[in-house]
Tab-separated table of C-alpha atoms in Angstrom:
chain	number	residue	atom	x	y	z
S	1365	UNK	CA	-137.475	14.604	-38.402
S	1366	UNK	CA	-138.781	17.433	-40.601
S	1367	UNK	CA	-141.585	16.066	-42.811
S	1368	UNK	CA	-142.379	17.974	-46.462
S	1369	UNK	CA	-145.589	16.579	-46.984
S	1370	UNK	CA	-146.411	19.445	-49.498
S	1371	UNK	CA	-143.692	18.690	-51.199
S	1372	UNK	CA	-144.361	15.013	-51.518
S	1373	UNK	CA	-148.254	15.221	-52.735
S	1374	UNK	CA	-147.276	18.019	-55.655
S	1375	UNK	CA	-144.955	15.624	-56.907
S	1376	UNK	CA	-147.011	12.648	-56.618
S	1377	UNK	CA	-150.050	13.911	-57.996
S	1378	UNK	CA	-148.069	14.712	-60.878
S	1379	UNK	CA	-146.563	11.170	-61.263
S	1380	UNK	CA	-149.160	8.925	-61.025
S	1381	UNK	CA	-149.481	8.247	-65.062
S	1382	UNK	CA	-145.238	7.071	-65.232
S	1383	UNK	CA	-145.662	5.556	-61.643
S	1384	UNK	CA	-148.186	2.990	-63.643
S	1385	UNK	CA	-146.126	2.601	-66.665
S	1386	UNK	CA	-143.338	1.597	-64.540
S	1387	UNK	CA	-145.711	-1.124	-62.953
S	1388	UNK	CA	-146.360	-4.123	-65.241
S	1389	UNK	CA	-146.415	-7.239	-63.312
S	1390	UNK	CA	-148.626	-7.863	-59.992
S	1391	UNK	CA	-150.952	-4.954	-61.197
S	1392	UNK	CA	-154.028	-6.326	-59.652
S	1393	UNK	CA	-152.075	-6.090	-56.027
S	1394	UNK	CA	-151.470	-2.382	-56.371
S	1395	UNK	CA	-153.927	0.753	-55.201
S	1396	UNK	CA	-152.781	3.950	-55.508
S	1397	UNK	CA	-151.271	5.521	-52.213
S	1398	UNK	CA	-152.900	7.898	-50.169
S	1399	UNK	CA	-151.980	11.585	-51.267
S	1400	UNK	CA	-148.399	12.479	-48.727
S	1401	UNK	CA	-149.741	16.177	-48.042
S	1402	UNK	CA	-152.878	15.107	-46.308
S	1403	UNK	CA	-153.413	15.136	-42.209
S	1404	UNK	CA	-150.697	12.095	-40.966
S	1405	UNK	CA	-152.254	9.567	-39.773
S	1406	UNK	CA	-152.119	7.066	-36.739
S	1407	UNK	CA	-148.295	6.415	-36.047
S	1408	UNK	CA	-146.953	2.925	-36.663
S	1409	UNK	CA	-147.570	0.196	-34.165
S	1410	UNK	CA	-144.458	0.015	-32.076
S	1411	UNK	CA	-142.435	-3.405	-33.099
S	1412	UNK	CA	-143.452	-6.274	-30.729
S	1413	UNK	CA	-141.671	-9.482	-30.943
S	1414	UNK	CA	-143.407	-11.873	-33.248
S	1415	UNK	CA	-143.837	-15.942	-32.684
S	1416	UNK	CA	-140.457	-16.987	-34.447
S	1417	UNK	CA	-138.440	-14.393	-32.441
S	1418	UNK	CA	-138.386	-12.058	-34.834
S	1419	UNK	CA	-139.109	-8.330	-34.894
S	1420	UNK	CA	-142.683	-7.527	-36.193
S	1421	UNK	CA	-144.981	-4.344	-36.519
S	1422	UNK	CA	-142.690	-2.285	-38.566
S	1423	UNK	CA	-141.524	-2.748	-42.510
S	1424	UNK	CA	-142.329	-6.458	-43.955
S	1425	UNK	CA	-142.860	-9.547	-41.877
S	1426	UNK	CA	-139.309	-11.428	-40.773
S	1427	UNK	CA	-138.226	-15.386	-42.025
S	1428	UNK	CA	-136.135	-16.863	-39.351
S	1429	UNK	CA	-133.258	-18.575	-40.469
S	1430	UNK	CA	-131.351	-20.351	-37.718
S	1431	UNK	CA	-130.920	-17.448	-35.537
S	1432	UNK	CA	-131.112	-14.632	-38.261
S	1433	UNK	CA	-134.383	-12.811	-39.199
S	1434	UNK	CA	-134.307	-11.139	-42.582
S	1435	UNK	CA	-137.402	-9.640	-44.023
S	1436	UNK	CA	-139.884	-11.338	-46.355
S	1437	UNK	CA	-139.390	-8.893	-49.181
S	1438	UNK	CA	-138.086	-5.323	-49.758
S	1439	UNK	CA	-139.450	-2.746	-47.649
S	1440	UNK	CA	-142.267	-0.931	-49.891
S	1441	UNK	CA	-143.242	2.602	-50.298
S	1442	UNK	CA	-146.117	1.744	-48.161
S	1443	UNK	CA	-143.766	0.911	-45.382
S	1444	UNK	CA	-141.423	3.658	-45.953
S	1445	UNK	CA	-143.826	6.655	-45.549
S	1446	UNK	CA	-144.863	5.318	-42.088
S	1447	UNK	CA	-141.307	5.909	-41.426
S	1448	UNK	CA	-141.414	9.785	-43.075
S	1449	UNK	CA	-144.162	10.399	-41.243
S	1450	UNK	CA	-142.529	9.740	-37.941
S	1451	UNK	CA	-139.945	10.189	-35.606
S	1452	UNK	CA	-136.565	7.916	-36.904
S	1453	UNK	CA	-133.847	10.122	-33.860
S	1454	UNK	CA	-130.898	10.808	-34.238
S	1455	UNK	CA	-128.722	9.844	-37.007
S	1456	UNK	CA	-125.765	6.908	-36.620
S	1457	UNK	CA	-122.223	7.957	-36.656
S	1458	UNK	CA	-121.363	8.170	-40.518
S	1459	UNK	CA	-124.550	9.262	-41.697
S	1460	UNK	CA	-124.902	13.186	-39.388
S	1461	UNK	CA	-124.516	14.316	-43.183
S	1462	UNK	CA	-127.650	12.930	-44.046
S	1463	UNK	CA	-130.402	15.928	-43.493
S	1464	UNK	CA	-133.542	14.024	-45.627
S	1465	UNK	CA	-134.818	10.747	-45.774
S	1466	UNK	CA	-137.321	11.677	-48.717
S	1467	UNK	CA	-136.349	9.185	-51.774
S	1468	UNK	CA	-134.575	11.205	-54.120
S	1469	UNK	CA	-134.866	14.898	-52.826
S	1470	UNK	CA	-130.831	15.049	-52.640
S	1471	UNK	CA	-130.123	14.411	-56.521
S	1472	UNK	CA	-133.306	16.233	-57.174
S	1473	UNK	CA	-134.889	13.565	-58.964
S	1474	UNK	CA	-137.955	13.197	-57.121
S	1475	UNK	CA	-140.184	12.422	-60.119
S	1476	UNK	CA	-138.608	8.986	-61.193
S	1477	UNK	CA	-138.757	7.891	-57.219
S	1478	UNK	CA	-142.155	8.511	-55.663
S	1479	UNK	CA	-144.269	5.871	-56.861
S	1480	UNK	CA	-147.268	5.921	-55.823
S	1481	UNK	CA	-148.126	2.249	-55.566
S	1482	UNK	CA	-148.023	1.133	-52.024
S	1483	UNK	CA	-146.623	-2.083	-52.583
S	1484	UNK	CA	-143.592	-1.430	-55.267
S	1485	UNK	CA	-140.284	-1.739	-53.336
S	1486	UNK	CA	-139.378	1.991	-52.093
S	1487	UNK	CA	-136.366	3.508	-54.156
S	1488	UNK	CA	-133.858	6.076	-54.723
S	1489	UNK	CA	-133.045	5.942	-51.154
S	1490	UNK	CA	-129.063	6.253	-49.954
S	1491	UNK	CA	-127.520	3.672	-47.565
S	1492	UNK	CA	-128.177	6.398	-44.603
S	1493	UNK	CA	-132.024	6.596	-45.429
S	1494	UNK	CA	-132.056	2.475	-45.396
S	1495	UNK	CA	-130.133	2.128	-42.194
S	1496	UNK	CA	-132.404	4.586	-40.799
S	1497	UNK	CA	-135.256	2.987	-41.579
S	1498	UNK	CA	-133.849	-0.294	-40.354
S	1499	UNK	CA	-133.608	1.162	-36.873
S	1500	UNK	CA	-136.735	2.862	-36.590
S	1501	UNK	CA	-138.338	-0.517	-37.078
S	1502	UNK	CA	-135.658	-2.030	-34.285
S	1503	UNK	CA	-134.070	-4.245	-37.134
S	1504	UNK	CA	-130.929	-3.450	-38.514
S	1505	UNK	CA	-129.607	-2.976	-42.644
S	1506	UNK	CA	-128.326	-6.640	-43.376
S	1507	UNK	CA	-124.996	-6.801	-42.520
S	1508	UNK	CA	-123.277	-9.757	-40.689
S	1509	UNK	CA	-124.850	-12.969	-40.188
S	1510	UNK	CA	-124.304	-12.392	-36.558
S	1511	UNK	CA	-124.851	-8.479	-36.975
S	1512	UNK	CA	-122.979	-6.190	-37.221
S	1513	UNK	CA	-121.165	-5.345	-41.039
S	1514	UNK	CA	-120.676	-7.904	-43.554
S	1515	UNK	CA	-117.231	-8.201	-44.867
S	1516	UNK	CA	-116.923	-5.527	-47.828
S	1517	UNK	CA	-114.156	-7.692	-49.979
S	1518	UNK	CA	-116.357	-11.289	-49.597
S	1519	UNK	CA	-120.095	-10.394	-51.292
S	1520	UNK	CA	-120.218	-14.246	-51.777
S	1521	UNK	CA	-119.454	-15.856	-48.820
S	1522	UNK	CA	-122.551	-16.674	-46.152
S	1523	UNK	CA	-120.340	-17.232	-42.818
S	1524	UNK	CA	-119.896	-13.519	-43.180
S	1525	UNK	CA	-122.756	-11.741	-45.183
S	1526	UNK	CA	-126.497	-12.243	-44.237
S	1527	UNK	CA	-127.646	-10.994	-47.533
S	1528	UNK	CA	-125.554	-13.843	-48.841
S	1529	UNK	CA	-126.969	-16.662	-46.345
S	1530	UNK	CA	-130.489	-15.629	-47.124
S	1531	UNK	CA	-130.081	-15.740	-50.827
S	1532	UNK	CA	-128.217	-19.158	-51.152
S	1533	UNK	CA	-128.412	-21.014	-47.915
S	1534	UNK	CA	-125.065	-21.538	-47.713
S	1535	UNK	CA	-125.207	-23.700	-50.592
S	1536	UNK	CA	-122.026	-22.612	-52.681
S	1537	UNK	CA	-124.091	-24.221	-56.031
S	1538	UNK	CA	-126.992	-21.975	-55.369
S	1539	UNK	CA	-126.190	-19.308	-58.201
S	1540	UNK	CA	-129.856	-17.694	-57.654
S	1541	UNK	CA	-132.200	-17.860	-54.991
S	1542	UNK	CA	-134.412	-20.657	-56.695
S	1543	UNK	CA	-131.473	-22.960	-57.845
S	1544	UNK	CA	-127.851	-23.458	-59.993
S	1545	UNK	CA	-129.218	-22.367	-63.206
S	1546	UNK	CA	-130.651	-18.955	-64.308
S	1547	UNK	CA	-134.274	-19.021	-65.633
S	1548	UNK	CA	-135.319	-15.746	-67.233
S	1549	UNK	CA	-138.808	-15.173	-65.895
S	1550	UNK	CA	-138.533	-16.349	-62.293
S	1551	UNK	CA	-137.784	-12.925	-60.941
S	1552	UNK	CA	-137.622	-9.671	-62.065
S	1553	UNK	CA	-134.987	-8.939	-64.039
S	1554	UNK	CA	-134.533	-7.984	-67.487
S	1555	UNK	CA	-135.887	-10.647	-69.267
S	1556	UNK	CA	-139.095	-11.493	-67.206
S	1557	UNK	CA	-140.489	-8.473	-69.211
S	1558	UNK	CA	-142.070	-6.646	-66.349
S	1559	UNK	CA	-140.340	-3.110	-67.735
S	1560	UNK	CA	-140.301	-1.875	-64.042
S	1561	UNK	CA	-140.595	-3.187	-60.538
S	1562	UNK	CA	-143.416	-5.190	-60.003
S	1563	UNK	CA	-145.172	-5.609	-56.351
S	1564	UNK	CA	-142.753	-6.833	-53.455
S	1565	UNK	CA	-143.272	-10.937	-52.846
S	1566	UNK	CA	-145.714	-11.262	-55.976
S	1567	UNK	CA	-142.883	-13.554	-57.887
S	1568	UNK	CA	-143.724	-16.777	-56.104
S	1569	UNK	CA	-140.780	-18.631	-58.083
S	1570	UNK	CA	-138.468	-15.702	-56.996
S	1571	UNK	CA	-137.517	-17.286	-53.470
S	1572	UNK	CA	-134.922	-19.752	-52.268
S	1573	UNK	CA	-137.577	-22.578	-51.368
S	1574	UNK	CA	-138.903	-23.573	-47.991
S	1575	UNK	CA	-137.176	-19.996	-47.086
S	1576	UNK	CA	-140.046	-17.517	-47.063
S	1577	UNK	CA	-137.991	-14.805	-48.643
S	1578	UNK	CA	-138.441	-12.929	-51.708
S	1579	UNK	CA	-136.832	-10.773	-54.761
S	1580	UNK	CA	-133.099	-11.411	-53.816
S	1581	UNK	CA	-132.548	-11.384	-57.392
S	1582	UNK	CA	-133.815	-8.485	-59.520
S	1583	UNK	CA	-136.547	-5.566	-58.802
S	1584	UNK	CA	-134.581	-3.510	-56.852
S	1585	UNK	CA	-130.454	-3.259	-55.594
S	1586	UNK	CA	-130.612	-3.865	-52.065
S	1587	UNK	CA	-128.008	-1.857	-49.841
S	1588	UNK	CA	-126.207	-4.434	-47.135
S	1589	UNK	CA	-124.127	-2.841	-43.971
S	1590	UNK	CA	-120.545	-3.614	-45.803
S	1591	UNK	CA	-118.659	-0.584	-46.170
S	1592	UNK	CA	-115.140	0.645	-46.974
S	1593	UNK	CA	-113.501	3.711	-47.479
S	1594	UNK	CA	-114.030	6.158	-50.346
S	1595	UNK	CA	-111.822	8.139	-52.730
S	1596	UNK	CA	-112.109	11.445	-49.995
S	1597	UNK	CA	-115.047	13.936	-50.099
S	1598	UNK	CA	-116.294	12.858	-46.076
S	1599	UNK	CA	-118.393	9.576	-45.087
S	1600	UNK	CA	-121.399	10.186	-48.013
S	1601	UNK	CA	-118.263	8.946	-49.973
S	1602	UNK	CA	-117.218	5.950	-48.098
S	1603	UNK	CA	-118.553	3.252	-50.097
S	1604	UNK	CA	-121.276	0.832	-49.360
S	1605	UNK	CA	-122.432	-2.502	-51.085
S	1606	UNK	CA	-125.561	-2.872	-53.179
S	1607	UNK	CA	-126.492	-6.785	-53.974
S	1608	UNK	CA	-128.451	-8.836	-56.211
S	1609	UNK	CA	-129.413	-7.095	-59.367
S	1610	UNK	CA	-132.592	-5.247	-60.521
S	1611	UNK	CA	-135.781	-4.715	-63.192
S	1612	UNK	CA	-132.899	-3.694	-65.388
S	1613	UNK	CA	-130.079	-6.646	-64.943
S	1614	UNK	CA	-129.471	-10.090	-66.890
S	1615	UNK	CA	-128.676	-13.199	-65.631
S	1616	UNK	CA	-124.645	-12.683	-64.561
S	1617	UNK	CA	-126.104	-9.467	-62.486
S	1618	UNK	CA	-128.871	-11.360	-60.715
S	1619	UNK	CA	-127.020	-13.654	-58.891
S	1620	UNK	CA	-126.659	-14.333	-54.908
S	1621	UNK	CA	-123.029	-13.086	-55.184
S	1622	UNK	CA	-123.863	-10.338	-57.394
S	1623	UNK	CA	-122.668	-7.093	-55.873
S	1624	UNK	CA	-121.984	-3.072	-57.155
S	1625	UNK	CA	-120.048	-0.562	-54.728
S	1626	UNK	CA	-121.726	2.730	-54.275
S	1627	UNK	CA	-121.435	6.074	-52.447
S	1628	UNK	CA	-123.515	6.156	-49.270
S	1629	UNK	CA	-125.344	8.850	-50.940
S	1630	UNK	CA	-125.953	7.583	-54.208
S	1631	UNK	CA	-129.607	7.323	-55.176
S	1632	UNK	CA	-130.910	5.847	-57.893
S	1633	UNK	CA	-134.828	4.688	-58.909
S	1634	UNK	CA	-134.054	0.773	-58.902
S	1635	UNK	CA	-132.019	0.710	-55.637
S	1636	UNK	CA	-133.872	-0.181	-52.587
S	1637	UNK	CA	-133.312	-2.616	-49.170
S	1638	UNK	CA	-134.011	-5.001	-46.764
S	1639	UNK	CA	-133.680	-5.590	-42.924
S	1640	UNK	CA	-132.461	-8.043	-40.826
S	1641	UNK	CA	-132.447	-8.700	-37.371
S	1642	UNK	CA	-131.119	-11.318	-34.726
S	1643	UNK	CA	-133.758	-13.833	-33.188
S	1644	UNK	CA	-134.988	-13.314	-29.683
């Protein structure tokens, strides 16, 4: 994978005033990153298996669920330049059309993406970038609850979407991760007041309980593995799901079954991701 680390630290030396207005809540968690231009350094541990069976070493630590892994929280900008700075292979059939994995270098809006707090959620990535990412880190983008996709025309339903299982525990009265009934300042949406994304797993209401799992509702869209077919223009057309809301969302859009169809190539500074896995 070609790697434009010059690129990168112009841009975020640039950006580190707006990076810390968009950073409000969980500011005592963040340091700034280290400058994307300078010598790379070690590679990522290669994933191991970790106690619960899940996949460890690479992005955020796994939950188990029954036999699904899903990670903790949304993969962070920490996490995703370990990625850029190594080798992901070869791209997956649909996404050959994807030549950069850099957050935002296709719309050219590099300057509202590259935060430079380690720990925000990593955005303005397409569903190609988070798939890759999910595979470098031998995990896969949340699909089925079995793997696999989830089924595009049923965002709701948990015998069929992981995301969904994960968020509500198959508990059809679970609205939000934390119970039936919205409350403003749990997570990070509109109303908690943060004004941006604030550090990933910081929100300790912001979890379905006893799950281990964080921010299903609010700081950043999350891309899931559901896709159908787009309105022509080649596979960065097709259409893939985004799920559960953002920084910028109200209650109705920060719900478990809360979903948006995008182009796989749409990027956009408050959509990010999550993996999941199968447990060994």
């Amino acid at each position: 994978m070609a790697r434009a680390h010059a690129q990168l630290s112009a841009v975020a030396l640039a950006l580190v005033g707006l990076a810390a207005c968009q950073l409000v809540a969980g500011i005592e968690d963040l340091v700034p990153a280290p400058d994307a231009g300078s010598p790379a350094v070690d590679a990522a541990p290669a994933p191991t298996v970790a106690e619960n069976g899940c996949p460890r070493g690479r992005g955020p630590d796994m939950a188990r669920l029954g036999a699904l892994c899903i990670d903790t929280t949304e993969v962070t900008r920490e996490q995703y330049d370990e990625f850029l700075r190594d080798d992901a292979g070869a791209q997956p059939p649909g996404c050959t059309w994807n030549k950069s994995f850099v957050p935002g270098e296709k719309t050219g809006t590099p300057p509202l993406c590259l935060s430079t707090f380690p720990r925000a959620p990593v955005g303005c990535v397409d569903f190609c970038d988070a798939t890759m990412f999910c595979l470098w880190a031998k995990k896969e983008l949340c699909g089925g609850p079995k793997g696999g996709t989830a089924n595009f025309a049923d965002p709701g339903n948990p015998t069929t979407s992981a995301w969904a299982l994960a968020c509500n525990g198959g508990e059809a009265a679970r609205a939000y991760p934390y119970g039936s009934t919205y409350e403003p300042r749990s997570c990070n949406g509109k109303d908690q007041g943060a004004n941006g994304v604030v550090s990933a797993g910081t929100l300790s209401a912001c979890t379905r309980p006893d799950s281990g799992v964080y921010d299903m509702s609010g700081n950043v869209w999350e891309w899931e593995n559901a896709t159908a077919p787009g309105d022509g223009g080649g596979p960065a057309g097709d259409l893939a799901r985004l799920r559960g809301g953002s920084h910028t969302d109200e209650g109705p859009r920060l719900r478990c079954d809360t979903q948006e169809a995008q182009p796989r190539d749409f990027q956009q500074y408050n959509v990010g991701f999550r993996c999941c896995a199968q447990a060994k």
